[in-house]
mmCIF file of C-alpha atoms in Angstrom:
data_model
loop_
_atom_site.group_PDB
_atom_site.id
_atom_site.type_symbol
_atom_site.label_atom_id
_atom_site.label_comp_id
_atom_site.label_asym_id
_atom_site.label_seq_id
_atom_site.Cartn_x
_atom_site.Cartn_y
_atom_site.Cartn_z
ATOM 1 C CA UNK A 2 -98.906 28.528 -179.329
ATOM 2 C CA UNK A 3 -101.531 28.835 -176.636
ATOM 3 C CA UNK A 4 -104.448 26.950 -176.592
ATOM 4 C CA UNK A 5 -106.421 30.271 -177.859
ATOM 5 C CA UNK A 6 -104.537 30.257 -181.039
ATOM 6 C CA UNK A 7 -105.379 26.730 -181.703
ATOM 7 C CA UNK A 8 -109.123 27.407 -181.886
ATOM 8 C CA UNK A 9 -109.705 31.067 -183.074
ATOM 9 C CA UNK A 10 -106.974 30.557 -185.616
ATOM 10 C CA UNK A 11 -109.448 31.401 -188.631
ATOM 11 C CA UNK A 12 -108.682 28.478 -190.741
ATOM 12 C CA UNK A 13 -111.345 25.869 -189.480
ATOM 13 C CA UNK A 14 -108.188 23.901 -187.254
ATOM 14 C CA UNK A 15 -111.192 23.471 -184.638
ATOM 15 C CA UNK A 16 -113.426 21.523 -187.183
ATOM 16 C CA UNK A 17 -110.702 19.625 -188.746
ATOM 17 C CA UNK A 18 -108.983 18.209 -185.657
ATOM 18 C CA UNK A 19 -112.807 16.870 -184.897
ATOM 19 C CA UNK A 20 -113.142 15.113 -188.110
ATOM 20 C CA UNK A 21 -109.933 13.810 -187.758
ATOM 21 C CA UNK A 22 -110.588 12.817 -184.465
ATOM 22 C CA UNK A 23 -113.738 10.732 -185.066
ATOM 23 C CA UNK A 24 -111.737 9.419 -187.969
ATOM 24 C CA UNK A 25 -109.000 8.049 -186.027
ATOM 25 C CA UNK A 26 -111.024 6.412 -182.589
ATOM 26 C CA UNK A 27 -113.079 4.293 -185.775
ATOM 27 C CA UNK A 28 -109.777 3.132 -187.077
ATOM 28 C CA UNK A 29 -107.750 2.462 -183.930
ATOM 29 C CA UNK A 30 -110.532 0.394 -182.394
ATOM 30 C CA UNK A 31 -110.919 -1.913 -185.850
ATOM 31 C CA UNK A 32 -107.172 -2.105 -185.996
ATOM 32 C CA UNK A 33 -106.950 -3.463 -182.270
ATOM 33 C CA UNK A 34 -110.028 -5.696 -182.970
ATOM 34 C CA UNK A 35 -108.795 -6.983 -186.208
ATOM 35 C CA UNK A 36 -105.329 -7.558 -185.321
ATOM 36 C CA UNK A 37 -105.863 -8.556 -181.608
ATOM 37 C CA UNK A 38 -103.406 -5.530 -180.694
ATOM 38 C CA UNK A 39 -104.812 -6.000 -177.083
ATOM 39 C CA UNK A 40 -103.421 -8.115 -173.743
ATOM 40 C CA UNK A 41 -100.041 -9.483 -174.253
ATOM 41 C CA UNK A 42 -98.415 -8.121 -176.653
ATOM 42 C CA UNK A 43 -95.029 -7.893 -177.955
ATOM 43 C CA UNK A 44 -93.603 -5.088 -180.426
ATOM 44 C CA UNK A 45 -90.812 -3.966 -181.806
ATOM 45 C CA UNK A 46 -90.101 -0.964 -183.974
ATOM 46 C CA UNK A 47 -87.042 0.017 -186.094
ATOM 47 C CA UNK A 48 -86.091 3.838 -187.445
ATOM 48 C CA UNK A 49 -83.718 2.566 -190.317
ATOM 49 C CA UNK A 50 -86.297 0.040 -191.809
ATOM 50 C CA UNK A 51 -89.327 2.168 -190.731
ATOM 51 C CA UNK A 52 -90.936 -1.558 -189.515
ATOM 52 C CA UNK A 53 -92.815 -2.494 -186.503
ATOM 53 C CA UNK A 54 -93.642 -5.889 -185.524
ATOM 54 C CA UNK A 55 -96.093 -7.190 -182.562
ATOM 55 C CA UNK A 56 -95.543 -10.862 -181.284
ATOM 56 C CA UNK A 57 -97.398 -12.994 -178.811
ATOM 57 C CA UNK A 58 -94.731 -15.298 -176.972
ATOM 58 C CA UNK A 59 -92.044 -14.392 -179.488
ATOM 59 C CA UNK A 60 -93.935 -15.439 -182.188
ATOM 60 C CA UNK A 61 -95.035 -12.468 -184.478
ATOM 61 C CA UNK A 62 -98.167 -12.126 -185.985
ATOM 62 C CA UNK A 63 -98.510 -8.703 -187.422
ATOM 63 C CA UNK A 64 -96.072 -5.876 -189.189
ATOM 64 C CA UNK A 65 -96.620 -2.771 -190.831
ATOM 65 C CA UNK A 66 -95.068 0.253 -192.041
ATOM 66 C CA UNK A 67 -94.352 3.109 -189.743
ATOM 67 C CA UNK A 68 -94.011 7.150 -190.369
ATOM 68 C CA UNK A 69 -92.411 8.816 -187.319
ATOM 69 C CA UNK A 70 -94.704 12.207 -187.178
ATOM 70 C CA UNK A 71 -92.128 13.662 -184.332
ATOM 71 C CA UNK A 72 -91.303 13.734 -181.138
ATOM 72 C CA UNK A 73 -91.317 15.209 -178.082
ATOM 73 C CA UNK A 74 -88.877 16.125 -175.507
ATOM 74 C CA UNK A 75 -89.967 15.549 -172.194
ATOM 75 C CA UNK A 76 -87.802 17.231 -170.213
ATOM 76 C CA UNK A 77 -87.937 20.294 -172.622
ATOM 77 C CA UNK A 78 -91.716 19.912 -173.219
ATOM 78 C CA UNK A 79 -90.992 20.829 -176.257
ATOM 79 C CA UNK A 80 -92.250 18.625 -179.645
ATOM 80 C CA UNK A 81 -90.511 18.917 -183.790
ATOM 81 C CA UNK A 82 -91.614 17.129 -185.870
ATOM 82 C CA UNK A 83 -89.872 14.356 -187.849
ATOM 83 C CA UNK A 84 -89.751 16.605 -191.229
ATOM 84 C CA UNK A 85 -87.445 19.159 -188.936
ATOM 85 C CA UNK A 86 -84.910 16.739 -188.098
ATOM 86 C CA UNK A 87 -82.074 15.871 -190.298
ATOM 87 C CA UNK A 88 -80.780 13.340 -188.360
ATOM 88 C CA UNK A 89 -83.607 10.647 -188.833
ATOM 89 C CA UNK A 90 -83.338 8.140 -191.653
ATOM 90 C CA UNK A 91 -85.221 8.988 -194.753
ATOM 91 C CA UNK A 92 -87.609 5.579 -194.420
ATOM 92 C CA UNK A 93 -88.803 6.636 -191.517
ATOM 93 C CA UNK A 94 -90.078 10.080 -192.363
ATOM 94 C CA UNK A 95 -92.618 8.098 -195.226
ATOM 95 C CA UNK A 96 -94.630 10.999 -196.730
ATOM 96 C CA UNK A 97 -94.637 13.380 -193.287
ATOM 97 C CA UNK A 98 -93.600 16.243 -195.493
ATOM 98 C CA UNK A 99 -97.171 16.246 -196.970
ATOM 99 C CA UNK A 100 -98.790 17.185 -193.525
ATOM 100 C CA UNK A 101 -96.850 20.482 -193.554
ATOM 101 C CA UNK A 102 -97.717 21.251 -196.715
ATOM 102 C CA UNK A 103 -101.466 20.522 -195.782
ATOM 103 C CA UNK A 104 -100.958 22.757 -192.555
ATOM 104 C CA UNK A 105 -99.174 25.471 -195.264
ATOM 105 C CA UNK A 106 -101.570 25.146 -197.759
ATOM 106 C CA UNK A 107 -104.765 25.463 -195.381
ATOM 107 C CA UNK A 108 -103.135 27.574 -193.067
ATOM 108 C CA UNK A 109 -103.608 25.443 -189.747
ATOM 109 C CA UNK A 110 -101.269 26.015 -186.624
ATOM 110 C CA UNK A 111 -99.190 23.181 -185.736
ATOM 111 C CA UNK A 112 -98.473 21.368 -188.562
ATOM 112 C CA UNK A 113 -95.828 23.689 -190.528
ATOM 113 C CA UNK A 114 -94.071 24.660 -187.546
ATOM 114 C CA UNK A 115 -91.247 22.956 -187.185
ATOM 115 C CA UNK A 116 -91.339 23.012 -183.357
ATOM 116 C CA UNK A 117 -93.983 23.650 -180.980
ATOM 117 C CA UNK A 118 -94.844 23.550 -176.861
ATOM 118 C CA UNK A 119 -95.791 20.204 -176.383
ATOM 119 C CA UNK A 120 -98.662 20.554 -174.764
ATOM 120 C CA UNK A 121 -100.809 17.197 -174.822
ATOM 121 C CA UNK A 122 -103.366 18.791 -176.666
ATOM 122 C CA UNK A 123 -101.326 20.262 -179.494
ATOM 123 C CA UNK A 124 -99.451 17.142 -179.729
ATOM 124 C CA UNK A 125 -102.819 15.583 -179.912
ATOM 125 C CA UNK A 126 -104.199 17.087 -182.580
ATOM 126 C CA UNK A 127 -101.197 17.536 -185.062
ATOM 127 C CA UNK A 128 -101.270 13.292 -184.641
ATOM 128 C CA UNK A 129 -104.924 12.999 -185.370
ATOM 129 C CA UNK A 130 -105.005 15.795 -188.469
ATOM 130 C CA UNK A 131 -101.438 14.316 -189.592
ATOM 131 C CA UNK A 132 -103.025 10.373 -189.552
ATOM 132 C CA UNK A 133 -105.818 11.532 -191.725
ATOM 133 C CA UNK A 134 -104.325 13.607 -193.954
ATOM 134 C CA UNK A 135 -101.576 10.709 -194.755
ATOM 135 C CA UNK A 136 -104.182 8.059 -194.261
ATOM 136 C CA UNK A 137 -102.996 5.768 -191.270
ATOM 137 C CA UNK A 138 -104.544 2.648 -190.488
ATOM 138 C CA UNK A 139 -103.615 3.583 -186.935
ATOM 139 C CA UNK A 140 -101.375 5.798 -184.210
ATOM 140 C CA UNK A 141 -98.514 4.234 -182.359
ATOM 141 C CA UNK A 142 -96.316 6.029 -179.306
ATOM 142 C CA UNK A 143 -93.519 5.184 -177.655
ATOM 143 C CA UNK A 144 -90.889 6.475 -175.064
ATOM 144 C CA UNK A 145 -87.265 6.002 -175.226
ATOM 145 C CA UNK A 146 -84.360 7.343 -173.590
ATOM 146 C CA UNK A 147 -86.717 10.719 -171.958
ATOM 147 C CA UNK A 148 -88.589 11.160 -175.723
ATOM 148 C CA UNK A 149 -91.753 10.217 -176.843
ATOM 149 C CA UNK A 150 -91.852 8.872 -180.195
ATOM 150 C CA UNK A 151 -95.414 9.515 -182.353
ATOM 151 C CA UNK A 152 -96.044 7.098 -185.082
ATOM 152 C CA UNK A 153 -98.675 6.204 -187.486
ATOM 153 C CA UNK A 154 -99.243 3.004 -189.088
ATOM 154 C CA UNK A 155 -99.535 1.544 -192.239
ATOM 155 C CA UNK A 156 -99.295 -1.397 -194.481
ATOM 156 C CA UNK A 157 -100.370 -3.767 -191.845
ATOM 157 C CA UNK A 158 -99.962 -7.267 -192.791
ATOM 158 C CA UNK A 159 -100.479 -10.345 -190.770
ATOM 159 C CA UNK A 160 -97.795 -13.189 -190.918
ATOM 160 C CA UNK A 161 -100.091 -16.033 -191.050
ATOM 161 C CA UNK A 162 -98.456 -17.109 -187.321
#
């Protein structure tokens, strides 16, 4: 997909990665305010349990619920998302499926294809339409072992640490 197809694709993507958008700077600035996700912070994130937790000198203080959107290859360039890959554990995928269907249903780029060039701004904006249409309290990345790993959050509860 060029960056053409992504706005003059007929279906309003433009307008709908902008809402989402505005959406998701509001959240992810009260989520880092509220939960002190700044400075020195620890986390640590698990596939099989779909958990993160963030500590500050080993001592945690927040966790929440993760739903891996995809990821993307960085030496490929090359992004699928989470729904496309049979080899992740079922907790982890949360309910991703529901963002194809929204990309299906509304015909948007992006979000049914299994794949895609992983251009930033793709990748981008399938994160920002996928955390509002499933309702994240916030975004989360990662990079392990040459792939980037796109989150969102949910469920986050302090610990009372």
């Amino acid at each position: 997909m060029d960056d053409e197809a992504a706005r003059d694709d007929g279906s309003g993507w433009e307008a709908v990665v902008d809402v989402a958008r505005a959406r998701a700077r509001s959240r992810q600035a009260r989520m880092v305010e509220r939960h002190g996700l700044s400075g020195d912070v620890q986390y640590d994130w698990s596939l099989d349990d779909a958990r993160i937790t963030w500590a500050h000198g080993g001592t945690v203080f927040l966790t929440g619920r993760l739903t891996l959107l995809g990821t993307v290859a960085l030496d490929r360039e090359t992004s699928l998302w989470s729904w496309a890959n049979p080899s992740l554990p079922p907790a982890v995928l949360g309910d991703v499926d529901r963002v194809r269907r929204y990309g299906e249903e509304h015909g948007h780029p992006v979000l049914p294809w299994p794949g895609f060039d992983a251009h930033p701004a793709h990748v981008a904006a399938a994160r920002l339409v996928a955390a509002s249409v499933l309702d994240a309290e916030g975004l989360w990345a990662d990079t392990a072992d040459g792939v980037q790993l796109h989150f969102l959050l949910h469920d986050l509860t302090p610990t009372g640490a």
